């Protein structure tokens, strides 16, 4: 028997036998560790380093082996056991073909792990993550990740590069579409829900995938919102804002973390021992592995830290980057660095042991092809109607009603003539958003299609102006239309003779996402002009926004009576929007990120610090403000209206003083005082009034999504204890200081009710 067959057989049998005989989790962890250790014991240094090497897909793996170039090199490396995983290999046939080489041709037959950017769905596309976060509904967010995992695993994938848990305060940064917004508390809850959704309860089940919390760390703070830029932030921000969602993901047993492209306070993150070893692996006891971002190890040279690939490999490996994504640096340099004594073999063993452990946990040693059923792929990935229903639910819940001043919404279901205007209204591609690598182009339901289902009104459509010119998919930069006005007059004519105008405007789906930073976050191209021209002839406008980031739309906010934030809602976008417009779903979403009045206000976020001069008590100019615009945002974090109204009353505490270590209960009554059944996200914020480190004016510390029929009241209860009332000092120590705290409760970060209590020393 060849050694590979021996190894696979031996480890597979051991695994099954041991797992079957021991259900206890810590027991099975120990067993896995033993298996990993024995495998490590028979590996050469080259094979070990090979496990730390991750390649991107390269050729049609079901055809003949490549005969030249890069693809041939990768192929050879797989055969030689010098590859630990692959990304971007699409579909069961390809995965199976490549896995076969690793399992059958290499000396030890160690299976590969297959990763892919399944960010908001594989074929069935959920709303972009920022939109989903606007639902504040952790169950649907978990469901969304679950669906993605089911489809991804049926596609041969066992590892997703999601969730992105970077807190983002700068809407210029295109990747805010991929995250959960600006708040660490909300982002932490969402991180947990997403990790649970992807990984399920049993990672060895064939329909779960290992998740990746990314990008560790502070990528969301790339200066000026410019992609791949430096981040320069305080320890306080790092510990209190950036870390919490990563910490939550680690607590939820996320299997991998990805490091990031940025440098942090002078140190490229990929080479940061502080982040990857001291914090993550030691302080947080993270047991999985860290994957680099795409060639981020090589970028240590561009940053000016390493002078060549050898040094880059050394810095990254020593810092705790366990796997090299498409950088070719570990595979070419690490073995020699170990042989020369520059990098210790123990350190390599640590990295490899982490990687093998995840492979064991995924059950890949037991069956390397467990994700490789053509039959299952066919049955699962078929724009499955059950999943379509689920993503429709998620999409409806992600919509945020920003404004509804003249009660233009919900639309009447009959007897009206409605003009639908805007190129995005007839777009079946853009609503899929960025990061939808395996989705079929044009597979989304457009707003036009969604509204056509309501047949008792007259619906007329005109694009007005094109948003983009030419190709939009896989282009370097989008070509935004700034000159072609053909269609404006037709749109105006339709608007003139209609009762209501629904205008779908905003960003193209590829205007956000990786490498899509913008300095102007207004309505791109000629859309603002179109909006104003239509408004001149008919003011009854419902503006439906499609966008991957907060937009600055001060003119619209002032003049347009109804504004619906519909983001990029995925496969069922048009149906979800139509249902909300017609009142078949009463909107319940709340903004996970502040909308600024203009770019000059950025960064603007609700949990800012007070400053020494927060208001103009002296009636002079010497206070913290701008002379040309208000301090307040256009729409605050947590904002979102409903077709009904909610009244908050009777905010009360079970005590006015509480000792550190004990908890305090907060209650509030909520009544649906309007004409529709509805849902409200009740939000609880605190303010620590006196502390050694300046504290934010508000911090979200609890929320609950509450359903109320019209006329119904409910009492909502929150409990606060040490974990909500403390903060991290500049040394990363969690401190809880006695003193006075305010509590605010309401339907947005501009809350309606407040009270206070004293926290006493233990
Ligand atoms: C670069 C991105 O930053 C990262 O998030 C992604 O997972 C990798 N590319 C792989 O596609």
PDB file of C-alpha atoms in Angstrom, residues 54-244:
ATOM      1  CA  UNK A  54      -3.421  28.392  -0.861  1.00  0.00           C
ATOM      2  CA  UNK A  55      -3.814  28.729  -4.631  1.00  0.00           C
ATOM      3  CA  UNK A  56      -6.534  30.254  -6.732  1.00  0.00           C
ATOM      4  CA  UNK A  57      -8.243  28.042  -9.362  1.00  0.00           C
ATOM      5  CA  UNK A  58      -6.327  27.826 -12.568  1.00  0.00           C
ATOM      6  CA  UNK A  59      -7.518  25.556 -15.321  1.00  0.00           C
ATOM      7  CA  UNK A  60     -10.360  23.414 -16.359  1.00  0.00           C
ATOM      8  CA  UNK A  61      -9.443  20.670 -13.951  1.00  0.00           C
ATOM      9  CA  UNK A  62     -11.588  18.106 -15.690  1.00  0.00           C
ATOM     10  CA  UNK A  63      -9.525  18.432 -18.877  1.00  0.00           C
ATOM     11  CA  UNK A  64      -5.903  17.423 -19.449  1.00  0.00           C
ATOM     12  CA  UNK A  65      -3.268  18.686 -17.021  1.00  0.00           C
ATOM     13  CA  UNK A  66      -1.856  22.058 -18.046  1.00  0.00           C
ATOM     14  CA  UNK A  67       1.433  21.836 -19.863  1.00  0.00           C
ATOM     15  CA  UNK A  68       2.924  25.247 -19.235  1.00  0.00           C
ATOM     16  CA  UNK A  69       3.060  28.419 -17.169  1.00  0.00           C
ATOM     17  CA  UNK A  70       1.498  29.243 -13.887  1.00  0.00           C
ATOM     18  CA  UNK A  71      -1.257  26.650 -14.153  1.00  0.00           C
ATOM     19  CA  UNK A  72       1.281  23.907 -14.676  1.00  0.00           C
ATOM     20  CA  UNK A  73       3.233  25.057 -11.647  1.00  0.00           C
ATOM     21  CA  UNK A  74       0.136  24.921  -9.473  1.00  0.00           C
ATOM     22  CA  UNK A  75      -0.776  21.513 -10.839  1.00  0.00           C
ATOM     23  CA  UNK A  76       2.695  20.183 -10.113  1.00  0.00           C
ATOM     24  CA  UNK A  77       2.622  21.633  -6.628  1.00  0.00           C
ATOM     25  CA  UNK A  78      -0.654  19.897  -5.862  1.00  0.00           C
ATOM     26  CA  UNK A  79       0.803  16.586  -7.050  1.00  0.00           C
ATOM     27  CA  UNK A  80       3.875  17.122  -4.913  1.00  0.00           C
ATOM     28  CA  UNK A  81       1.804  17.753  -1.796  1.00  0.00           C
ATOM     29  CA  UNK A  82       2.814  21.399  -1.721  1.00  0.00           C
ATOM     30  CA  UNK A  83      -0.686  22.850  -1.595  1.00  0.00           C
ATOM     31  CA  UNK A  84      -3.061  22.963   1.382  1.00  0.00           C
ATOM     32  CA  UNK A  85      -6.098  24.553  -0.183  1.00  0.00           C
ATOM     33  CA  UNK A  86      -7.641  26.141  -3.236  1.00  0.00           C
ATOM     34  CA  UNK A  87      -9.951  29.077  -3.769  1.00  0.00           C
ATOM     35  CA  UNK A  88     -12.127  30.007  -6.702  1.00  0.00           C
ATOM     36  CA  UNK A  89     -12.566  26.432  -7.889  1.00  0.00           C
ATOM     37  CA  UNK A  90     -16.104  26.400  -9.141  1.00  0.00           C
ATOM     38  CA  UNK A  91     -18.425  23.443  -8.918  1.00  0.00           C
ATOM     39  CA  UNK A  92     -18.303  19.805  -7.922  1.00  0.00           C
ATOM     40  CA  UNK A  93     -16.628  18.459 -11.068  1.00  0.00           C
ATOM     41  CA  UNK A  94     -13.702  20.825 -10.704  1.00  0.00           C
ATOM     42  CA  UNK A  95     -13.383  20.403  -6.943  1.00  0.00           C
ATOM     43  CA  UNK A  96     -13.500  16.632  -7.241  1.00  0.00           C
ATOM     44  CA  UNK A  97     -10.882  16.545  -9.991  1.00  0.00           C
ATOM     45  CA  UNK A  98      -8.454  18.651  -7.989  1.00  0.00           C
ATOM     46  CA  UNK A  99      -9.156  16.847  -4.726  1.00  0.00           C
ATOM     47  CA  UNK A 100      -8.422  13.572  -6.497  1.00  0.00           C
ATOM     48  CA  UNK A 101      -4.912  14.737  -7.345  1.00  0.00           C
ATOM     49  CA  UNK A 102      -4.245  15.699  -3.748  1.00  0.00           C
ATOM     50  CA  UNK A 103      -5.708  12.559  -2.251  1.00  0.00           C
ATOM     51  CA  UNK A 104      -4.494   9.994  -4.771  1.00  0.00           C
ATOM     52  CA  UNK A 105      -1.250  11.346  -6.179  1.00  0.00           C
ATOM     53  CA  UNK A 106       0.503  12.830  -3.190  1.00  0.00           C
ATOM     54  CA  UNK A 107       2.617  10.920  -0.696  1.00  0.00           C
ATOM     55  CA  UNK A 108       0.293  11.494   2.259  1.00  0.00           C
ATOM     56  CA  UNK A 109      -3.026  12.038   0.534  1.00  0.00           C
ATOM     57  CA  UNK A 110      -3.984  15.002   2.691  1.00  0.00           C
ATOM     58  CA  UNK A 111      -7.217  16.495   1.350  1.00  0.00           C
ATOM     59  CA  UNK A 112      -7.388  20.105   0.216  1.00  0.00           C
ATOM     60  CA  UNK A 113      -9.732  22.664   1.688  1.00  0.00           C
ATOM     61  CA  UNK A 114     -11.760  24.628  -0.900  1.00  0.00           C
ATOM     62  CA  UNK A 115     -12.560  28.277  -0.234  1.00  0.00           C
ATOM     63  CA  UNK A 116     -14.729  30.782  -2.065  1.00  0.00           C
ATOM     64  CA  UNK A 117     -16.112  34.254  -1.476  1.00  0.00           C
ATOM     65  CA  UNK A 118     -19.669  33.261  -0.679  1.00  0.00           C
ATOM     66  CA  UNK A 119     -20.540  36.618   0.769  1.00  0.00           C
ATOM     67  CA  UNK A 120     -24.307  36.920   0.392  1.00  0.00           C
ATOM     68  CA  UNK A 121     -25.313  33.754  -1.341  1.00  0.00           C
ATOM     69  CA  UNK A 122     -23.984  31.505  -4.048  1.00  0.00           C
ATOM     70  CA  UNK A 123     -26.702  31.222  -6.727  1.00  0.00           C
ATOM     71  CA  UNK A 124     -29.614  32.392  -4.647  1.00  0.00           C
ATOM     72  CA  UNK A 125     -28.531  35.864  -3.704  1.00  0.00           C
ATOM     73  CA  UNK A 126     -29.513  37.456  -0.414  1.00  0.00           C
ATOM     74  CA  UNK A 127     -29.413  41.203   0.173  1.00  0.00           C
ATOM     75  CA  UNK A 128     -25.901  42.592   0.495  1.00  0.00           C
ATOM     76  CA  UNK A 129     -24.674  42.175   4.088  1.00  0.00           C
ATOM     77  CA  UNK A 130     -25.115  45.869   4.937  1.00  0.00           C
ATOM     78  CA  UNK A 131     -28.747  45.633   3.831  1.00  0.00           C
ATOM     79  CA  UNK A 132     -29.364  42.465   5.807  1.00  0.00           C
ATOM     80  CA  UNK A 133     -27.919  44.188   8.828  1.00  0.00           C
ATOM     81  CA  UNK A 134     -30.627  46.823   8.457  1.00  0.00           C
ATOM     82  CA  UNK A 135     -33.137  44.121   9.372  1.00  0.00           C
ATOM     83  CA  UNK A 136     -31.662  43.882  12.890  1.00  0.00           C
ATOM     84  CA  UNK A 137     -33.193  40.434  12.674  1.00  0.00           C
ATOM     85  CA  UNK A 138     -30.587  37.929  13.766  1.00  0.00           C
ATOM     86  CA  UNK A 139     -32.707  34.943  12.788  1.00  0.00           C
ATOM     87  CA  UNK A 140     -33.047  35.964   9.160  1.00  0.00           C
ATOM     88  CA  UNK A 141     -29.389  36.903   9.007  1.00  0.00           C
ATOM     89  CA  UNK A 142     -28.484  33.440  10.255  1.00  0.00           C
ATOM     90  CA  UNK A 143     -30.889  31.893   7.744  1.00  0.00           C
ATOM     91  CA  UNK A 144     -29.276  33.827   4.949  1.00  0.00           C
ATOM     92  CA  UNK A 145     -25.840  32.443   5.853  1.00  0.00           C
ATOM     93  CA  UNK A 146     -27.345  28.968   6.196  1.00  0.00           C
ATOM     94  CA  UNK A 147     -28.776  29.089   2.691  1.00  0.00           C
ATOM     95  CA  UNK A 148     -25.422  30.289   1.391  1.00  0.00           C
ATOM     96  CA  UNK A 149     -23.698  27.406   3.177  1.00  0.00           C
ATOM     97  CA  UNK A 150     -26.122  24.834   1.804  1.00  0.00           C
ATOM     98  CA  UNK A 151     -25.626  26.038  -1.752  1.00  0.00           C
ATOM     99  CA  UNK A 152     -21.873  26.537  -1.390  1.00  0.00           C
ATOM    100  CA  UNK A 153     -21.338  23.063   0.045  1.00  0.00           C
ATOM    101  CA  UNK A 154     -23.432  21.571  -2.744  1.00  0.00           C
ATOM    102  CA  UNK A 155     -21.069  23.383  -5.124  1.00  0.00           C
ATOM    103  CA  UNK A 156     -18.061  21.572  -3.650  1.00  0.00           C
ATOM    104  CA  UNK A 157     -17.008  24.418  -1.349  1.00  0.00           C
ATOM    105  CA  UNK A 158     -16.237  23.796   2.313  1.00  0.00           C
ATOM    106  CA  UNK A 159     -14.862  27.169   3.378  1.00  0.00           C
ATOM    107  CA  UNK A 160     -16.283  30.653   2.836  1.00  0.00           C
ATOM    108  CA  UNK A 161     -14.421  33.938   3.130  1.00  0.00           C
ATOM    109  CA  UNK A 162     -17.244  35.485   5.124  1.00  0.00           C
ATOM    110  CA  UNK A 163     -18.468  37.130   7.245  1.00  0.00           C
ATOM    111  CA  UNK A 164     -16.675  40.419   6.872  1.00  0.00           C
ATOM    112  CA  UNK A 165     -16.969  41.846  10.372  1.00  0.00           C
ATOM    113  CA  UNK A 166     -15.058  45.102   9.874  1.00  0.00           C
ATOM    114  CA  UNK A 167     -16.831  47.988  11.552  1.00  0.00           C
ATOM    115  CA  UNK A 168     -17.067  50.791   9.001  1.00  0.00           C
ATOM    116  CA  UNK A 169     -17.583  54.456   9.691  1.00  0.00           C
ATOM    117  CA  UNK A 170     -16.662  55.769   6.288  1.00  0.00           C
ATOM    118  CA  UNK A 171     -19.214  55.357   3.505  1.00  0.00           C
ATOM    119  CA  UNK A 172     -16.621  56.304   0.923  1.00  0.00           C
ATOM    120  CA  UNK A 173     -15.106  52.881   1.507  1.00  0.00           C
ATOM    121  CA  UNK A 174     -16.793  50.563  -1.002  1.00  0.00           C
ATOM    122  CA  UNK A 175     -16.569  47.577   1.264  1.00  0.00           C
ATOM    123  CA  UNK A 176     -19.066  48.868   3.793  1.00  0.00           C
ATOM    124  CA  UNK A 177     -21.590  46.961   1.657  1.00  0.00           C
ATOM    125  CA  UNK A 178     -19.995  43.769   2.899  1.00  0.00           C
ATOM    126  CA  UNK A 179     -20.193  44.499   6.613  1.00  0.00           C
ATOM    127  CA  UNK A 180     -22.707  45.161   9.357  1.00  0.00           C
ATOM    128  CA  UNK A 181     -22.274  48.913   9.591  1.00  0.00           C
ATOM    129  CA  UNK A 182     -20.818  51.260  12.142  1.00  0.00           C
ATOM    130  CA  UNK A 183     -21.718  49.836  15.511  1.00  0.00           C
ATOM    131  CA  UNK A 184     -19.602  47.253  17.359  1.00  0.00           C
ATOM    132  CA  UNK A 185     -22.484  45.876  19.426  1.00  0.00           C
ATOM    133  CA  UNK A 186     -24.811  45.282  16.478  1.00  0.00           C
ATOM    134  CA  UNK A 187     -21.896  44.039  14.372  1.00  0.00           C
ATOM    135  CA  UNK A 188     -20.936  41.537  17.082  1.00  0.00           C
ATOM    136  CA  UNK A 189     -24.427  40.078  17.272  1.00  0.00           C
ATOM    137  CA  UNK A 190     -24.530  39.843  13.494  1.00  0.00           C
ATOM    138  CA  UNK A 191     -21.068  38.252  13.363  1.00  0.00           C
ATOM    139  CA  UNK A 192     -22.292  35.544  15.709  1.00  0.00           C
ATOM    140  CA  UNK A 193     -25.438  34.959  13.664  1.00  0.00           C
ATOM    141  CA  UNK A 194     -23.488  34.701  10.425  1.00  0.00           C
ATOM    142  CA  UNK A 195     -20.855  32.339  11.803  1.00  0.00           C
ATOM    143  CA  UNK A 196     -23.626  30.142  13.211  1.00  0.00           C
ATOM    144  CA  UNK A 197     -25.401  30.202   9.870  1.00  0.00           C
ATOM    145  CA  UNK A 198     -22.342  29.131   7.900  1.00  0.00           C
ATOM    146  CA  UNK A 199     -20.921  26.603  10.333  1.00  0.00           C
ATOM    147  CA  UNK A 200     -24.160  25.247  11.814  1.00  0.00           C
ATOM    148  CA  UNK A 201     -23.948  23.018  14.873  1.00  0.00           C
ATOM    149  CA  UNK A 202     -21.861  20.379  13.222  1.00  0.00           C
ATOM    150  CA  UNK A 203     -19.019  21.365  10.943  1.00  0.00           C
ATOM    151  CA  UNK A 204     -18.637  17.791   9.801  1.00  0.00           C
ATOM    152  CA  UNK A 205     -22.165  17.795   8.325  1.00  0.00           C
ATOM    153  CA  UNK A 206     -21.994  17.912   4.522  1.00  0.00           C
ATOM    154  CA  UNK A 207     -23.962  21.160   4.253  1.00  0.00           C
ATOM    155  CA  UNK A 208     -21.941  23.391   6.552  1.00  0.00           C
ATOM    156  CA  UNK A 209     -18.825  25.374   5.681  1.00  0.00           C
ATOM    157  CA  UNK A 210     -16.000  26.820   7.733  1.00  0.00           C
ATOM    158  CA  UNK A 211     -16.449  30.588   8.088  1.00  0.00           C
ATOM    159  CA  UNK A 212     -13.833  33.345   7.981  1.00  0.00           C
ATOM    160  CA  UNK A 213     -14.069  36.477  10.083  1.00  0.00           C
ATOM    161  CA  UNK A 214     -12.271  39.147   8.104  1.00  0.00           C
ATOM    162  CA  UNK A 215     -10.246  41.347   7.812  1.00  0.00           C
ATOM    163  CA  UNK A 216      -8.246  41.276  11.006  1.00  0.00           C
ATOM    164  CA  UNK A 217      -7.882  44.118  11.725  1.00  0.00           C
ATOM    165  CA  UNK A 218      -8.926  47.729  11.232  1.00  0.00           C
ATOM    166  CA  UNK A 219      -9.389  47.446   7.465  1.00  0.00           C
ATOM    167  CA  UNK A 220     -12.656  49.359   7.926  1.00  0.00           C
ATOM    168  CA  UNK A 221     -10.600  52.308   9.110  1.00  0.00           C
ATOM    169  CA  UNK A 222      -8.570  52.660   5.905  1.00  0.00           C
ATOM    170  CA  UNK A 223      -7.785  56.355   5.845  1.00  0.00           C
ATOM    171  CA  UNK A 224     -10.208  58.578   3.909  1.00  0.00           C
ATOM    172  CA  UNK A 225     -12.203  55.519   2.923  1.00  0.00           C
ATOM    173  CA  UNK A 226      -9.596  54.775   0.284  1.00  0.00           C
ATOM    174  CA  UNK A 227      -9.166  51.096  -0.447  1.00  0.00           C
ATOM    175  CA  UNK A 228      -5.976  49.310   0.669  1.00  0.00           C
ATOM    176  CA  UNK A 229      -4.914  52.387   2.624  1.00  0.00           C
ATOM    177  CA  UNK A 230      -3.283  52.828   6.028  1.00  0.00           C
ATOM    178  CA  UNK A 231      -5.274  52.794   9.231  1.00  0.00           C
ATOM    179  CA  UNK A 232      -4.123  54.987  12.086  1.00  0.00           C
ATOM    180  CA  UNK A 233      -6.348  54.577  15.102  1.00  0.00           C
ATOM    181  CA  UNK A 234      -6.142  54.719  18.876  1.00  0.00           C
ATOM    182  CA  UNK A 235      -5.926  51.718  21.181  1.00  0.00           C
ATOM    183  CA  UNK A 236      -9.312  52.732  22.524  1.00  0.00           C
ATOM    184  CA  UNK A 237     -10.918  52.503  19.071  1.00  0.00           C
ATOM    185  CA  UNK A 238      -9.102  49.269  18.354  1.00  0.00           C
ATOM    186  CA  UNK A 239     -10.260  47.542  21.532  1.00  0.00           C
ATOM    187  CA  UNK A 240     -13.736  49.026  21.823  1.00  0.00           C
ATOM    188  CA  UNK A 241     -14.815  49.376  18.197  1.00  0.00           C
ATOM    189  CA  UNK A 242     -12.709  47.191  15.908  1.00  0.00           C
ATOM    190  CA  UNK A 243     -12.132  44.087  18.019  1.00  0.00           C
ATOM    191  CA  UNK A 244     -15.590  43.250  19.438  1.00  0.00           C
TER     192      UNK A 244
END
